[in-house]
Amino acid sequence: MFSWGLDSLLAIKILESQNIDCTALTFITPFFGEEKAKKQAEKFWIKFMSKDISDIHFDIVKNPKYWYGKNLNPCIDCHGLMFHLAGKIAIEQWFDIVASWEVLGQRTMSQNKQSLNAVIKLAQIDILRPLSAKLLPETKYEKEWLIDRSQLLDIQWKWRYRQIELAKQFWLKDYEAPGGWCRLTEPWYADKLKSLLEKFPQDILPIDAEIIKYWKFKIFDRWFAVMWRDKESNQKLLDTKPDKKEYILLKLKETTWPDCLIKNIKNGDYIKDIKVWYKEKVSKLKDESFSFFVV
């Protein structure tokens, strides 16, 4: 399991030091992607694999068993799902070990002993955590001598001086700085998605979570709308429009942009409200004599 950070790189290097052939696995959802992970894997000559799990992951975001973290991040349920899927991939492709970058105590909610055990129960597989293995129960991989436990580590908590020293030993340079990599942990985004799920709990899809990432956003009685003012982002809006009848793209007749993307969930009459919203957000429209056409 590969999250592009230093801990992921170190977990792989520790396994490789025992002559274990490693493949980095990254999952793709609307909330995190493969770009940084793929770049890091290529940079450090690591075999890489990714899989899009947007639909099944979105169900967990809407209804997690272990609830959320500080924002809308269901970390325990999310990790459990990803490891469960990793276990299936391991069986299908004849991998012997499923391993993780996790460090005991580094994340208050998702990386304490109780949470790590909960992830194992959800995943229904054994998980090797090379960076903290000596502080955790022995896995079947160690019991079966697939890996030497004595060469694994006992890193814990948030301090990173041991990881930095290990990076020097493994000649790892220019690695990514530690930090969050899931958009659900970001308050500005979590608040938007939460408001959508509260208003239209049965109608919000993974593509909607993608749509609201970048643009000005407004929820109305029967629909929601997004738009942006600069031309580059406006083009992203055009590229993101789903090919479904409930998604309506409005373009101004008087100018080339900004466009507006609407999801008309309950067949609401949107034209009057959208004009008012446009007026509030787009200062260059000096009067109300503008009109739209539907793309």
Short mmCIF file of C-alpha atoms in Angstrom, two decimals, residues 2-114:
data_model
loop_
_atom_site.label_atom_id
_atom_site.label_comp_id
_atom_site.label_asym_id
_atom_site.label_seq_id
_atom_site.Cartn_x
_atom_site.Cartn_y
_atom_site.Cartn_z
CA PHE A 2 1.69 3.15 -1.26
CA SER A 3 0.78 6.71 -0.33
CA TRP A 4 3.75 8.49 -2.00
CA GLY A 5 5.33 9.74 1.26
CA LEU A 6 8.62 8.88 2.93
CA ASP A 7 7.08 6.20 5.14
CA SER A 8 5.87 4.35 2.04
CA LEU A 9 9.31 4.51 0.47
CA LEU A 10 10.97 3.27 3.66
CA ALA A 11 8.52 0.37 4.05
CA ILE A 12 9.44 -0.79 0.54
CA LYS A 13 13.17 -0.35 1.11
CA ILE A 14 12.99 -2.37 4.33
CA LEU A 15 11.28 -5.22 2.47
CA GLU A 16 13.68 -4.97 -0.45
CA SER A 17 16.61 -5.24 1.98
CA GLN A 18 15.35 -8.78 2.68
CA ASN A 19 15.29 -9.58 -1.06
CA ILE A 20 11.51 -9.23 -1.30
CA ASP A 21 10.22 -8.09 -4.67
CA CYS A 22 7.82 -5.17 -4.04
CA THR A 23 5.02 -3.56 -6.03
CA ALA A 24 3.55 -0.24 -4.90
CA LEU A 25 -0.28 -0.26 -4.91
CA THR A 26 -2.29 2.98 -4.91
CA PHE A 27 -6.05 3.39 -5.06
CA ILE A 28 -7.89 6.18 -6.89
CA THR A 29 -11.02 7.96 -5.65
CA PRO A 30 -12.39 11.52 -6.05
CA PHE A 31 -10.53 12.36 -2.82
CA PHE A 32 -7.03 11.13 -3.66
CA GLY A 33 -5.37 10.04 -6.87
CA GLU A 34 -2.32 8.31 -8.25
CA GLU A 35 -0.31 11.24 -9.61
CA LYS A 36 2.14 11.81 -6.75
CA ALA A 37 2.44 8.12 -5.94
CA LYS A 38 3.17 7.21 -9.55
CA LYS A 39 5.74 9.98 -9.83
CA GLN A 40 7.52 8.83 -6.67
CA ALA A 41 7.47 5.19 -7.75
CA GLU A 42 9.01 6.06 -11.10
CA LYS A 43 11.60 8.28 -9.46
CA PHE A 44 12.80 5.52 -7.11
CA TRP A 45 12.48 2.63 -9.60
CA ILE A 46 9.56 0.92 -7.87
CA LYS A 47 7.02 -1.20 -9.74
CA PHE A 48 3.65 0.53 -9.59
CA MET A 49 0.00 -0.48 -9.74
CA SER A 50 -3.19 1.58 -9.32
CA LYS A 51 -6.91 0.82 -9.20
CA ASP A 52 -9.95 3.10 -9.29
CA ILE A 53 -12.37 2.29 -6.44
CA SER A 54 -14.51 5.45 -6.57
CA ASP A 55 -17.94 3.79 -6.47
CA ILE A 56 -17.36 1.35 -3.64
CA HIS A 57 -15.33 3.87 -1.66
CA PHE A 58 -18.05 6.53 -1.92
CA ASP A 59 -20.52 4.20 -0.18
CA ILE A 60 -18.18 4.13 2.81
CA VAL A 61 -17.80 7.92 2.82
CA LYS A 62 -21.58 8.23 3.05
CA ASN A 63 -22.05 5.60 5.76
CA PRO A 64 -18.89 4.59 7.67
CA LYS A 65 -19.03 1.98 10.42
CA TYR A 66 -16.37 3.73 12.52
CA TRP A 67 -17.63 7.25 11.79
CA TYR A 68 -15.48 10.21 10.75
CA GLY A 69 -12.32 11.93 11.84
CA LYS A 70 -12.09 15.67 12.38
CA ASN A 71 -13.81 16.44 9.06
CA LEU A 72 -15.47 13.98 6.67
CA ASN A 73 -12.66 11.42 6.64
CA PRO A 74 -13.71 7.84 7.54
CA CYS A 75 -10.08 6.75 7.92
CA ILE A 76 -10.58 3.38 9.63
CA ASP A 77 -13.31 2.25 7.21
CA CYS A 78 -11.31 3.59 4.28
CA HIS A 79 -8.14 1.72 5.27
CA GLY A 80 -10.15 -1.44 5.94
CA LEU A 81 -11.68 -1.30 2.47
CA MET A 82 -8.37 -0.66 0.73
CA PHE A 83 -6.60 -3.49 2.54
CA HIS A 84 -9.51 -5.83 1.83
CA LEU A 85 -9.19 -5.03 -1.87
CA ALA A 86 -5.40 -5.33 -1.66
CA GLY A 87 -5.87 -8.81 -0.20
CA LYS A 88 -8.01 -9.80 -3.17
CA ILE A 89 -5.40 -8.47 -5.58
CA ALA A 90 -2.71 -10.38 -3.70
CA ILE A 91 -4.61 -13.65 -4.17
CA GLU A 92 -5.39 -12.99 -7.83
CA GLN A 93 -1.82 -12.01 -8.72
CA TRP A 94 0.09 -14.38 -6.41
CA PHE A 95 1.61 -11.87 -4.02
CA ASP A 96 2.76 -13.38 -0.71
CA ILE A 97 2.63 -10.34 1.60
CA VAL A 98 0.33 -7.32 1.99
CA ALA A 99 2.28 -4.54 3.67
CA SER A 100 1.63 -0.96 4.77
CA TRP A 101 3.47 2.29 5.44
CA GLU A 102 1.56 2.90 8.71
CA VAL A 103 3.44 3.99 11.85
CA LEU A 104 1.97 3.27 15.27
CA GLY A 105 0.69 6.48 16.89
CA GLN A 106 1.53 8.76 13.97
CA ARG A 107 -2.15 9.52 13.32
CA THR A 108 -4.22 9.90 16.47
CA MET A 109 -7.43 8.43 15.07
CA SER A 110 -6.38 5.85 12.51
CA GLN A 111 -2.98 4.59 13.67
CA ASN A 112 -3.40 3.69 17.33
CA LYS A 113 -3.39 -0.02 18.23
CA GLN A 114 -7.16 -0.25 18.49
#
